[in-house]
Structure formats: structure tokens, C-alpha cells
């Protein structure tokens, strides 16, 4: 896990350093275009401070050293330490992603079970159809369509995570309630594709499992259908879903990034986009690093969960 | 018809698989899959190797074929004009030598590539060894198919068109394509229905007589072994515990393990009263075998000497080798 | 009795046909059983046909601005006009008036002025793939009339033509991206499975790291790094490479896994013992056995690639005008007002969803057909 994180941090740093020039050159060009005076001394001081004149590995070393000491650098664009800018946004991204995970499993498992136990019934066909469309519908398109529907049918704008009066005030009980009221849309948008996919997986796995001899034996011995279903086949069919958790979270974080741009949520997406556009190196780097770390940690969690759920798997 | 020429000689053959653990793949010990095995096969004869699964039978087969390399020991192949030490061959020499020994697989399903026609499957050895191609190859394949009792008009069919028994015939034809001296048959009938087993065994016997073939036959089924072999070797945990002519193994056996195996063979005569003798306990772990005789924890005759002193393979009667301290004292019942 | 004999004969022939059927035939027969997949296959073939013959199929040049028809809504095709039913479909003349309050154009049709929709109609000149110059379009109307079946955008460009043209970029990016992933994956997965040991561990580690990256932020970072000065073609290929950068990991894993299991198969061992070279074993025995599975894997990856391009272009990090791709077209729907006032702009989504669905169904059908020997 640690080597993975180190490699991720390197890749993240290289990516944000890829564009030619750096923030300062962009800034200078901007100032020159506006015919403003350039304070050479200030520029030199900034260059010095961030080691912009040093080779890339020195810059990386400085960057990672500071991060280990809780300093994520300075956001040029926001003129604030990165830590202050992103803290709440990362938190909100995490909240949305974890809520979406919850939503996905709560919906997909029962629906998948229903679909498998009612194979080829009308309900199963409807679910299958919806699942396929859900799979084909990318997050941001779904977001657009929902926004459109909201505008046409309810004449409201469904964007944002907070109502206007809560947007810029500090946290309180009322604000949390307000958040919960707005949370459902992004969660649905981000979760739909994965829910659809998991319904299909659950259905397929359970069907495979239900065909196994032990189920026939249990039925022949007179076990009730519910018990027959829940005791082993469902548990077995759940394993791939649990191990799929490690792929799910990067996927959700990904989806959340672009969805939040469409829905203008105060999460990481729009800010990352802005940071990348204006080459705000430390801000962009911190985002990519933290989002990746989030997913690495969740992978670890899913491994532990799987080992707990399936005693045959041992963690070496 | 046997000409008493030894075809294959195996001397002190050993194969230890290292057990690797942890991140650094450190070797933590060895599985002694084949532990000091010696025997020889005469031209035109059949030697059978019997034992429980996991005792190292298949490994010996693969070692002779050089599909895996032995840890130590010698495998000597006596051709009419030269001697070849299989374990010492270089990769390039080995490839040229492969035509002298071929394998018949246990599973007639997984051993045939489903994406190739019968012609391609049987013809592959001929093709890759540049023995034949084109029309000549086809003629040879037709000849082989007739030899193993397959209708040659099925030449262009795929394996999925055939039953298990027919598939095994294809496997036999493939093994015979290069006119090998030695055919190693790794449980060739155990995956087949009993009624089909006899057909394949008869086919193998017929071909042996026609072509003076030598078989190294691996099996766990003593009734099959009794039918086909001249010599039988019994294996337990990587070692040969008894080796003798077939009738001696079945009538004058000397090793308690052989006795246990024989007593497990089902008989037809319901009136016959006999003592069934079940083995208790588990097969010894080849990574960590017990001291003394490997069989002693499961042996009903075991005495204190068996628990401490390792047993050598000794010739008790001429041509009858046994690995047991008590071989001369015990009076074991055969069939 | 004779009839029965004939039937028996036919059954025999059928059986023989099955016995000598090549793996490809078996797969096709199995695939055909998946009706949705077959339908999806035809839909996709049609889409790719449209993409290839985009200039011919679309009535207008995608860059021509019909300045008198900004944000024109989709026009309808009429069979019933002049109070009668006609076999010759027509479109009405489109006119607009300015709303006195919002100052917006309000379009209305003039049923008195009809323009017949003609097949193989002469229109704007174009060079098909830069090869043949002609002015024949699949359909169109005489000058003076307009045929905007899916409306126009804010510059008065025909949306249908733009969507068809955009499919050329969006559909090809999926194929090229997947081919690149396939090549990377096959080589690296093959190396990993074949050599094993340290090489294997290193490649597996790299895959692990790449897989734990959230795709879109990584894609965003990489495409943001593309210099603005690059030519559209260069950007197109760069985006394709970026999309396949993560895609190969899945292929590599699948290849490695299959390689390891198949290497242990008896038939591979048989070929080895027969004296076949390693190369022969790989291309004659291993590759055919897992190629179909790999094709399933990559088919199911194409939608992701297409969506990746769409998403990046939508965010303004991917392709940029003058390249027209579906993502670029969707960029017009940046906010709710756009969609609310000009809902036809979002019709691109229909094409995207149709494509994605089709690829998913085909992948599903291929998965069922991939192993024709499974019972």
C-alpha cells in the first residue's frame, strides 16, 4: 500500500508539472498583457520559495516533505494555503461518494435478488431494461437530463449542495439537514451506473449459485425458500460485489468529479478543473493525490471486508 | 516376442519441489515428490506404476518426458544404436529426441485442442517435427485413425463431435504418430466409462503387439493394472515400496501397503469371505515425511524398528523388491 | 416413409455441419441466439456506415452557418399537405418573428410553401474523405427551403449534420483507443504471464497503481497538459492515447490470467511434448483460445472510451472546435437555460446512449459466444 501511494504521488506530481511553463510564467504573461508593472524581486522571491528554478525531483521532494508535515502548499489562484481551500471540498466529496456507495448496495442487492429469483418474469425484464439503460447513461448526461427535467417539471434549479442561505455559513444542525435535502440528486446521478452494473452482477452470480447442487439438496431436504436463499446462495453471490468495492470507489470519485461540474456542487470537481486550467500546481496536485489516496484506502477496506465476509480468503 | 533388451532405466531419480513463502520467495523446505526411485523397463513390455493420488506417479511420468527437470538421478534411454541420458539433454537435443517417447493423457477432453480438427491434432507431431506435410501427412493421419479404430472420414471433424472414448482414441493416435519407442500413459482410462475402459485397454494391447511398443502405465486402478502390465511398481509418498512381476504382486505380495491396496479392490464373487483391510489415517505429507518407514503410522504390522530405521528397497525373491523391515516375516494374502 | 427418410437425411447433414463447424462458426451460431446483440450489431453497423459516409448522408456542411436560422427547432416532415395524403414527403418553409418582449426569434412553419424532400439531391459541394468531389447528398431540399431535422445550434448550423459528422470522431476514438489498449495489454500481459517472476511482479504493481487512480481526474490532468497550440489532429491522437493509458490494464490482466491457466492445459502440454516450438504453442494453441475472451473485454471497454472523450470535451479539456465530436456538441448544453430553451441540442445524448447500449449488448452476446465449447 505504501509503495502504491508513493508511486501515485509521483505520477500526480508529474502530471501537474507536465504543461510547459509554470504558474508564474502564466501569471507574468497575464500581467504583461494587461500592461501592468511586474515586480521582478517579488517574482524571484516566489521562484525561490517554491524551488521553481530547481530540477523537478527537488521540487517533488520539497512538495512531498511538506505534505508529510501537513502543508499542501499554496494555491496561487486562491491566494490561500491549499489546505484551507480543499478541506471542506474533500470532505463533501467523501460524503457524497460514501453515501452513493451505500445507495448502490441498498438498491442493487435486493433488486438483484428479486431479478434472479423471478428470472424471465415481467419484473425481471423491466429491471433488466432499466439496468441496461442505466449502464449506458453516463453520469454527466444523466445529470443534464435531470436538471432539464427539474427545470421543465418543477421549475427549480437542482444545482448545488446547499440552499442559498446556508452556502456560506458555518456548520450547524440546520445546515446538515439542508445538505441532506440536496444530497439525493448527486447521489442518484453518481450511483446509477454502478447500481445498474451491480444489479446485473448480483443477478448473474445468484443465478449461477442457485443452479448448484447444494441448493437442490437443501430444497430436497425441505428448507424454506427464504432460508434456502439467504443462508448461502446470497452470501456467496455477494462476494464479487464486496471485492468490486475496490474498483467502485475510484469509479465513484471519478464520476463525482464530472457530475459536480455539471451540478455545480461545492466539491472537488469544479475546483480541480479550475486548478488544472490555470496550472495551479499545488492545488491540482493535492486533489489528485488525495482523491487517489481515498481510493487506495477504500481498496484496503474492501480487502478487509472481503476477508471478513468470506473465511476462505486469507489476507497474507 | 520380448527380446529382453532394456529400453528405459531409471536410477535414483529425485524431484524436490521447493516451498517458497513470503515476499522474498525464500525457500522454506522441499516437497519430496519423487524420492530415490529406480526401475527399468524392457522393450515391448508394460510397467505399471500404482499408488494413491499425490504419491508422485504423474511426476515420474513427467520427469521421464522431461516436461520437468529432475533434481538428481539418471534416466537412461537405450536405443538400438545409442544410449541417451534424458536428464542431461540440452533443449535443442531434447526437441529432436521427443519423438521417441510420447504421452497419452488422462483427460480426453482437455488434452485435445477444441479449435483444431482431428487431422490437425493427430498431424501436429508430424508437422512440427517435419516428418510429413500436405497429402503425405493426411495419408499418415488416415492410417493412424484406422489403427486406433476411428473412421477416417471424420478427418475434418472437431473434437466436439466425438465421445470420450473416441477422443481418447484420437489421443492414442496422436501419441503413436511419430512411431515412439516408449509410450507413457498417465491414467489413460480413468476418465472413461467402465465399458469404454476395456475397449481402450484392448486397443493399447493390440497396438503393443503389432508394433512391439513399450508402455509406462500410470494408474491407481489395480484391476486395470493387472490386465495390462508385465511388471508392477507400487508407490507410496514418492518412493517405490514394492516392485515385481504382475502375478507376484497380486499373488505373493510382500508389502503391507500393497495388501491394503489389493483389499480395496472390489470383487465380483459375493460368496467370498475375505478380510477387508482399511487404511486408517492420512497419507504422509511429502514435505514432512515421518521418520523410519514412511508407511509405519498407517501400518497394522508396524513394530518399533519401523518407527526409527529407514528402510532400503531390498530384493527379497529374485526380481521382487520390497521396502519393508518385516518383508520376510509377514505372510500377506493376495488375490 | 420417404418423407421421413428425407427428414432424417437433412438431420444427418445438419449434424455433420455441426461436427465440422469451425470455432468461428460455432461462435456466430451462439451469438445469433442473442437477439438483442444481433439487433445492436445492425444498429452499430448503421452508425459506422453513417460515420464513414458522413458528408454524403448529412444534408449540410457542418461549418456552414445559416445565419437566418439561429436556434431553429427541428423541422417536421409532412406526408399530409394541401389537405391530401402524398407519397412525396415535404418540409414547410420556416420563418420567424421576433417576440416583442423577450426579443427572441420564434419560428413557425408556413404550410403554403412546401419543399419536397428529394433523395440524392444536389447541394453543397464536398470532398468525401478528401478523395471524390461531388455535390450529391442522400437527401435534401431545393435552395430556398431548409431541412433541419434536428434543428440548428446557436450559429445556425444543422444539428443532424453535426451529429453525424461528430460520430466520425466519437466512434473512431473508441475503436482506436481500444486497439491501442489491446496492443499494450496484449504485449504487457503476455510478457507478465510468460516470463513471470520479477517482471510479472513489476507489471502487476504498475497495473495496481494505475487501477487505483480515479480515471477522470487523471484524464483531466493529462489532457489539461496538452498544449493549446497543438493541431486538432494531434490533440485527437493525444486524447486517444490518454484514454487508452488506463484501458490496457484490464486487457493485460485478462491476458495474463488466461495465459497462466491455458499454459497448464493438457493440450498445450501435448503440443510441447510433440516438439512444438514455444512460438507455435502460443499462436496456434494459446492465442486462439483466449482471443475471443479478450475481444469481449475490449468490446465492453469501447463505451468507456467514447464516454471518456465525451466527458473531457464537455469539460473543455478534450477536443476543441473546429473538431466536431459528440462531446464538443454537448458543450453547447453547459447549463440548464440552454437545455430549457433549446431542448433539441440535447438530442446528441440519444445517439450516445444508442451507441453505448449497442456496444453493451454486443459485448453481452459475445461473452455468451466467446467459449463455444462450454456446456
Short mmCIF file of C-alpha atoms in Angstrom, two decimals, chain B:
data_model
loop_
_atom_site.label_atom_id
_atom_site.label_comp_id
_atom_site.label_asym_id
_atom_site.label_seq_id
_atom_site.Cartn_x
_atom_site.Cartn_y
_atom_site.Cartn_z
CA UNK B 1 8.26 -61.88 -28.64
CA UNK B 2 10.14 -59.94 -26.00
CA UNK B 3 13.77 -59.57 -26.77
CA UNK B 4 14.92 -58.88 -23.24
CA UNK B 5 16.53 -55.60 -24.19
CA UNK B 6 16.17 -52.94 -21.53
CA UNK B 7 14.65 -49.80 -23.06
CA UNK B 8 14.45 -47.45 -20.14
CA UNK B 9 16.46 -47.34 -16.98
CA UNK B 10 15.71 -45.01 -14.11
CA UNK B 11 18.34 -44.72 -11.39
CA UNK B 12 18.00 -42.92 -8.05
CA UNK B 13 15.58 -40.38 -9.51
CA UNK B 14 14.71 -37.47 -7.24
CA UNK B 15 12.47 -34.49 -7.66
CA UNK B 16 12.20 -31.98 -4.84
CA UNK B 17 9.88 -29.02 -5.26
CA UNK B 18 10.95 -26.02 -3.18
CA UNK B 19 8.31 -24.47 -0.95
CA UNK B 20 8.57 -20.71 -1.24
CA UNK B 21 6.99 -18.32 1.17
CA UNK B 22 6.74 -14.64 1.85
CA UNK B 23 7.62 -11.58 -0.14
CA UNK B 24 11.17 -12.65 -0.90
CA UNK B 25 10.16 -16.12 -2.04
CA UNK B 26 12.53 -17.68 0.44
CA UNK B 27 12.77 -21.44 0.27
CA UNK B 28 11.24 -22.89 3.40
CA UNK B 29 11.65 -26.57 2.64
CA UNK B 30 11.04 -29.15 -0.03
CA UNK B 31 8.24 -31.38 -1.15
CA UNK B 32 9.89 -34.67 -1.91
CA UNK B 33 7.61 -35.64 -4.76
CA UNK B 34 9.93 -38.31 -6.08
CA UNK B 35 12.44 -39.63 -3.61
CA UNK B 36 15.10 -42.01 -4.85
CA UNK B 37 13.23 -44.10 -7.38
CA UNK B 38 14.89 -46.78 -9.52
CA UNK B 39 13.44 -49.23 -12.02
CA UNK B 40 13.82 -50.36 -15.59
CA UNK B 41 11.51 -51.37 -18.43
CA UNK B 42 12.25 -53.94 -21.10
CA UNK B 43 11.45 -53.31 -24.72
CA UNK B 44 7.96 -54.44 -25.59
CA UNK B 45 6.82 -54.74 -22.00
CA UNK B 46 4.49 -52.76 -19.82
CA UNK B 47 5.46 -51.42 -16.45
CA UNK B 48 2.68 -50.05 -14.31
CA UNK B 49 3.05 -47.58 -11.51
CA UNK B 50 0.29 -47.66 -8.91
CA UNK B 51 -0.38 -45.61 -5.84
CA UNK B 52 -2.76 -43.14 -4.28
CA UNK B 53 -3.19 -39.72 -5.83
CA UNK B 54 -0.40 -37.36 -4.89
CA UNK B 55 2.18 -40.10 -4.39
CA UNK B 56 4.35 -38.88 -7.27
CA UNK B 57 3.26 -41.19 -10.09
CA UNK B 58 2.50 -38.41 -12.52
CA UNK B 59 5.67 -36.56 -11.57
CA UNK B 60 7.75 -39.59 -12.56
CA UNK B 61 5.95 -39.67 -15.91
CA UNK B 62 6.70 -36.00 -16.49
CA UNK B 63 10.31 -36.48 -15.41
CA UNK B 64 10.85 -39.23 -17.95
CA UNK B 65 9.29 -37.00 -20.61
CA UNK B 66 11.49 -34.14 -19.39
CA UNK B 67 8.42 -31.94 -19.08
CA UNK B 68 10.10 -31.06 -15.79
CA UNK B 69 13.71 -31.47 -14.82
CA UNK B 70 14.81 -33.91 -12.16
CA UNK B 71 16.66 -32.72 -9.07
CA UNK B 72 19.08 -35.62 -9.37
CA UNK B 73 19.34 -39.15 -10.68
CA UNK B 74 19.56 -40.65 -14.12
CA UNK B 75 17.05 -41.55 -16.78
CA UNK B 76 18.74 -43.62 -19.49
CA UNK B 77 17.07 -44.44 -22.76
CA UNK B 78 18.62 -47.38 -24.64
CA UNK B 79 18.08 -47.02 -28.35
CA UNK B 80 19.29 -49.80 -30.64
CA UNK B 81 22.35 -47.79 -31.54
CA UNK B 82 22.97 -45.47 -28.64
CA UNK B 83 22.28 -44.56 -25.04
CA UNK B 84 20.63 -41.29 -24.20
CA UNK B 85 20.64 -39.68 -20.78
CA UNK B 86 17.40 -37.75 -20.82
CA UNK B 87 18.18 -35.67 -17.79
CA UNK B 88 21.35 -34.35 -19.42
CA UNK B 89 19.95 -33.40 -22.82
CA UNK B 90 20.13 -29.80 -23.98
CA UNK B 91 16.93 -28.08 -25.07
CA UNK B 92 17.77 -28.50 -28.75
CA UNK B 93 18.70 -32.17 -28.43
CA UNK B 94 15.63 -32.75 -26.35
CA UNK B 95 13.34 -31.49 -29.07
CA UNK B 96 14.82 -33.94 -31.56
CA UNK B 97 14.55 -36.72 -29.01
CA UNK B 98 10.88 -36.16 -28.18
CA UNK B 99 9.74 -38.42 -30.98
CA UNK B 100 10.98 -41.48 -29.10
CA UNK B 101 8.59 -41.01 -26.21
CA UNK B 102 5.04 -39.79 -26.19
CA UNK B 103 2.30 -39.29 -23.66
CA UNK B 104 -1.32 -40.38 -23.54
CA UNK B 105 -3.25 -38.03 -21.29
CA UNK B 106 -5.76 -38.83 -18.62
CA UNK B 107 -8.44 -36.36 -19.66
CA UNK B 108 -9.62 -36.87 -23.24
CA UNK B 109 -11.37 -33.50 -23.06
CA UNK B 110 -8.74 -31.02 -22.02
CA UNK B 111 -5.97 -32.81 -23.90
CA UNK B 112 -7.42 -32.10 -27.33
CA UNK B 113 -7.47 -28.51 -28.53
CA UNK B 114 -11.14 -27.87 -29.31
CA UNK B 115 -10.16 -25.43 -32.03
CA UNK B 116 -8.31 -27.95 -34.18
CA UNK B 117 -9.64 -30.69 -36.45
CA UNK B 118 -8.69 -34.32 -35.92
CA UNK B 119 -6.35 -34.01 -38.88
CA UNK B 120 -4.56 -31.08 -37.25
CA UNK B 121 -4.41 -32.72 -33.84
CA UNK B 122 -3.01 -36.06 -34.95
CA UNK B 123 -0.90 -34.40 -37.61
CA UNK B 124 0.70 -31.84 -35.29
CA UNK B 125 3.60 -34.06 -34.12
CA UNK B 126 4.33 -34.96 -37.73
CA UNK B 127 4.18 -31.37 -38.83
CA UNK B 128 6.31 -29.79 -36.12
CA UNK B 129 8.97 -32.47 -36.47
CA UNK B 130 8.94 -32.00 -40.24
CA UNK B 131 8.17 -35.68 -40.77
CA UNK B 132 5.38 -35.08 -43.21
CA UNK B 133 3.13 -32.39 -44.58
CA UNK B 134 0.34 -31.92 -47.07
CA UNK B 135 -1.01 -35.07 -48.69
CA UNK B 136 1.59 -37.37 -47.10
CA UNK B 137 0.57 -36.07 -43.69
CA UNK B 138 -3.07 -36.64 -44.44
CA UNK B 139 -2.40 -40.22 -45.57
CA UNK B 140 -0.45 -40.91 -42.42
CA UNK B 141 -3.22 -39.47 -40.25
CA UNK B 142 -5.79 -41.65 -42.05
CA UNK B 143 -3.57 -44.66 -41.41
CA UNK B 144 -3.30 -43.77 -37.72
CA UNK B 145 -7.03 -43.24 -37.39
CA UNK B 146 -7.67 -46.68 -38.81
CA UNK B 147 -5.06 -48.14 -36.49
CA UNK B 148 -6.91 -46.82 -33.44
CA UNK B 149 -10.30 -47.79 -34.82
CA UNK B 150 -11.62 -44.42 -35.91
CA UNK B 151 -13.48 -43.91 -39.15
CA UNK B 152 -11.11 -41.91 -41.33
CA UNK B 153 -13.93 -39.97 -42.93
CA UNK B 154 -14.11 -38.00 -39.69
CA UNK B 155 -10.77 -36.43 -40.57
CA UNK B 156 -12.08 -32.89 -40.66
CA UNK B 157 -14.31 -33.05 -37.66
CA UNK B 158 -13.57 -31.14 -34.48
CA UNK B 159 -13.20 -32.85 -31.10
CA UNK B 160 -16.67 -31.73 -30.04
CA UNK B 161 -18.07 -34.29 -32.48
CA UNK B 162 -16.63 -37.22 -30.56
CA UNK B 163 -17.43 -39.17 -27.41
CA UNK B 164 -14.96 -39.61 -24.57
CA UNK B 165 -13.78 -42.99 -25.79
CA UNK B 166 -13.34 -41.75 -29.34
CA UNK B 167 -11.47 -38.74 -28.08
CA UNK B 168 -9.10 -40.97 -26.18
CA UNK B 169 -8.52 -42.91 -29.42
CA UNK B 170 -7.55 -39.62 -31.04
CA UNK B 171 -5.15 -39.08 -28.14
CA UNK B 172 -3.66 -42.53 -28.70
CA UNK B 173 -3.30 -41.87 -32.42
CA UNK B 174 -1.50 -38.60 -31.69
CA UNK B 175 0.87 -40.37 -29.32
CA UNK B 176 1.65 -43.00 -31.95
CA UNK B 177 2.10 -40.58 -34.84
CA UNK B 178 5.88 -40.41 -34.55
CA UNK B 179 6.35 -44.18 -34.02
CA UNK B 180 7.68 -43.72 -30.49
CA UNK B 181 9.67 -46.37 -28.65
CA UNK B 182 8.04 -45.63 -25.32
CA UNK B 183 4.50 -44.54 -24.63
CA UNK B 184 3.73 -43.10 -21.25
CA UNK B 185 0.07 -43.49 -20.43
CA UNK B 186 -0.99 -41.32 -17.50
CA UNK B 187 -4.23 -42.90 -16.23
CA UNK B 188 -5.47 -43.21 -19.81
CA UNK B 189 -8.77 -44.86 -18.93
CA UNK B 190 -9.67 -43.46 -15.53
CA UNK B 191 -11.80 -40.68 -17.03
CA UNK B 192 -13.82 -43.12 -19.15
CA UNK B 193 -16.88 -45.26 -18.51
CA UNK B 194 -16.03 -48.79 -17.44
CA UNK B 195 -17.44 -50.27 -20.66
CA UNK B 196 -15.22 -47.97 -22.70
CA UNK B 197 -12.18 -48.61 -20.49
CA UNK B 198 -11.93 -52.21 -21.71
CA UNK B 199 -12.07 -51.10 -25.34
CA UNK B 200 -9.23 -48.66 -24.90
CA UNK B 201 -7.16 -51.16 -22.91
CA UNK B 202 -7.62 -53.78 -25.61
CA UNK B 203 -6.67 -51.22 -28.22
CA UNK B 204 -3.49 -50.42 -26.31
CA UNK B 205 -2.67 -54.14 -26.02
CA UNK B 206 -3.30 -54.76 -29.70
CA UNK B 207 -1.10 -51.93 -30.78
CA UNK B 208 1.60 -53.04 -28.40
CA UNK B 209 1.65 -56.47 -30.01
CA UNK B 210 1.60 -55.09 -33.55
CA UNK B 211 4.35 -52.56 -33.04
CA UNK B 212 6.36 -54.04 -30.19
CA UNK B 213 5.65 -50.92 -28.13
CA UNK B 214 6.80 -50.31 -24.60
CA UNK B 215 4.35 -48.81 -22.11
CA UNK B 216 4.92 -46.95 -18.91
CA UNK B 217 1.48 -47.12 -17.44
CA UNK B 218 0.37 -44.91 -14.57
CA UNK B 219 -2.79 -45.89 -12.74
CA UNK B 220 -4.49 -46.12 -9.41
CA UNK B 221 -6.82 -48.88 -10.56
CA UNK B 222 -5.40 -52.30 -9.72
CA UNK B 223 -7.83 -54.21 -11.92
CA UNK B 224 -6.67 -52.22 -14.93
CA UNK B 225 -3.07 -52.71 -13.93
CA UNK B 226 -3.46 -56.45 -13.54
CA UNK B 227 -4.90 -56.68 -17.02
CA UNK B 228 -2.27 -54.70 -18.87
CA UNK B 229 1.08 -54.94 -17.15
CA UNK B 230 4.07 -57.24 -17.08
CA UNK B 231 5.64 -55.56 -14.10
CA UNK B 232 4.03 -53.53 -11.35
CA UNK B 233 5.63 -50.92 -9.12
CA UNK B 234 3.74 -49.71 -6.04
CA UNK B 235 4.48 -46.18 -4.88
CA UNK B 236 3.94 -44.52 -1.55
CA UNK B 237 4.91 -40.91 -0.78
CA UNK B 238 7.48 -40.55 -3.54
CA UNK B 239 9.09 -43.95 -3.06
CA UNK B 240 8.64 -47.34 -4.65
CA UNK B 241 7.65 -49.73 -1.84
CA UNK B 242 7.30 -52.88 -3.92
CA UNK B 243 8.16 -53.87 -7.46
CA UNK B 244 7.74 -57.27 -9.07
CA UNK B 245 6.19 -59.24 -11.91
CA UNK B 246 2.45 -58.69 -12.07
CA UNK B 247 1.49 -62.17 -10.87
CA UNK B 248 3.85 -61.90 -7.94
CA UNK B 249 2.41 -58.57 -6.87
CA UNK B 250 -1.07 -59.98 -6.97
CA UNK B 251 -0.30 -63.43 -5.51
CA UNK B 252 2.88 -63.23 -3.47
CA UNK B 253 2.86 -59.65 -2.29
CA UNK B 254 5.28 -58.68 0.43
CA UNK B 255 4.38 -55.12 1.46
CA UNK B 256 1.54 -54.17 3.82
CA UNK B 257 0.67 -51.17 1.66
CA UNK B 258 0.19 -53.41 -1.38
CA UNK B 259 -2.01 -55.59 0.75
CA UNK B 260 -4.12 -52.61 1.72
CA UNK B 261 -4.49 -51.52 -1.89
CA UNK B 262 -5.45 -55.01 -3.00
CA UNK B 263 -8.01 -55.46 -0.29
CA UNK B 264 -9.73 -52.32 -1.53
CA UNK B 265 -10.33 -53.77 -5.00
CA UNK B 266 -13.99 -54.74 -5.35
CA UNK B 267 -14.65 -58.43 -6.13
CA UNK B 268 -17.45 -59.99 -8.06
CA UNK B 269 -17.92 -63.15 -6.04
CA UNK B 270 -20.44 -62.31 -3.32
CA UNK B 271 -19.89 -65.60 -1.51
CA UNK B 272 -16.25 -64.98 -0.98
CA UNK B 273 -15.36 -64.25 2.58
CA UNK B 274 -12.36 -62.07 2.99
CA UNK B 275 -10.94 -59.68 5.39
CA UNK B 276 -11.27 -56.06 4.25
CA UNK B 277 -8.44 -54.01 5.49
CA UNK B 278 -8.94 -50.28 5.52
CA UNK B 279 -6.12 -47.86 5.77
CA UNK B 280 -6.51 -45.51 8.67
CA UNK B 281 -5.04 -42.06 8.91
CA UNK B 282 -3.85 -39.71 6.22
CA UNK B 283 -1.22 -40.13 3.54
CA UNK B 284 2.08 -38.83 4.86
CA UNK B 285 2.99 -35.29 3.90
CA UNK B 286 5.79 -35.46 1.31
CA UNK B 287 7.10 -32.14 2.62
CA UNK B 288 7.47 -33.60 6.08
CA UNK B 289 7.50 -37.41 5.96
CA UNK B 290 7.63 -39.44 9.19
CA UNK B 291 10.86 -40.97 10.46
CA UNK B 292 11.69 -44.56 9.69
CA UNK B 293 9.40 -46.30 7.28
CA UNK B 294 7.10 -43.67 5.71
CA UNK B 295 4.21 -46.09 5.95
CA UNK B 296 4.53 -47.00 9.62
CA UNK B 297 1.85 -44.67 11.02
CA UNK B 298 -0.77 -46.45 8.92
CA UNK B 299 0.68 -49.96 9.03
CA UNK B 300 -1.08 -52.57 11.10
CA UNK B 301 2.08 -54.66 11.41
CA UNK B 302 4.35 -51.80 12.43
CA UNK B 303 6.94 -52.58 15.10
CA UNK B 304 9.32 -50.32 16.93
CA UNK B 305 12.07 -50.68 14.34
CA UNK B 306 9.73 -49.31 11.69
CA UNK B 307 9.40 -46.03 13.58
CA UNK B 308 13.05 -45.19 13.62
CA UNK B 309 15.04 -47.00 10.98
CA UNK B 310 14.65 -46.03 7.32
CA UNK B 311 14.07 -48.98 5.01
CA UNK B 312 16.02 -49.68 1.84
CA UNK B 313 14.46 -51.36 -1.18
CA UNK B 314 15.68 -54.97 -0.94
CA UNK B 315 15.40 -57.90 -3.29
CA UNK B 316 13.53 -60.48 -1.26
CA UNK B 317 13.00 -63.02 -4.03
CA UNK B 318 14.72 -62.74 -7.41
CA UNK B 319 13.16 -59.84 -9.27
CA UNK B 320 10.92 -58.95 -6.33
CA UNK B 321 11.96 -55.83 -4.46
CA UNK B 322 10.28 -54.69 -1.25
CA UNK B 323 10.78 -51.72 1.05
CA UNK B 324 9.76 -53.26 4.41
CA UNK B 325 11.65 -54.35 7.51
CA UNK B 326 9.29 -57.24 8.02
CA UNK B 327 9.01 -58.38 4.40
CA UNK B 328 10.44 -61.81 5.10
CA UNK B 329 8.35 -62.44 8.20
CA UNK B 330 4.93 -61.36 7.06
CA UNK B 331 2.63 -63.72 5.27
CA UNK B 332 0.33 -61.45 3.34
CA UNK B 333 -2.68 -62.58 1.37
CA UNK B 334 -3.09 -61.71 -2.25
CA UNK B 335 -5.99 -62.39 -4.50
#
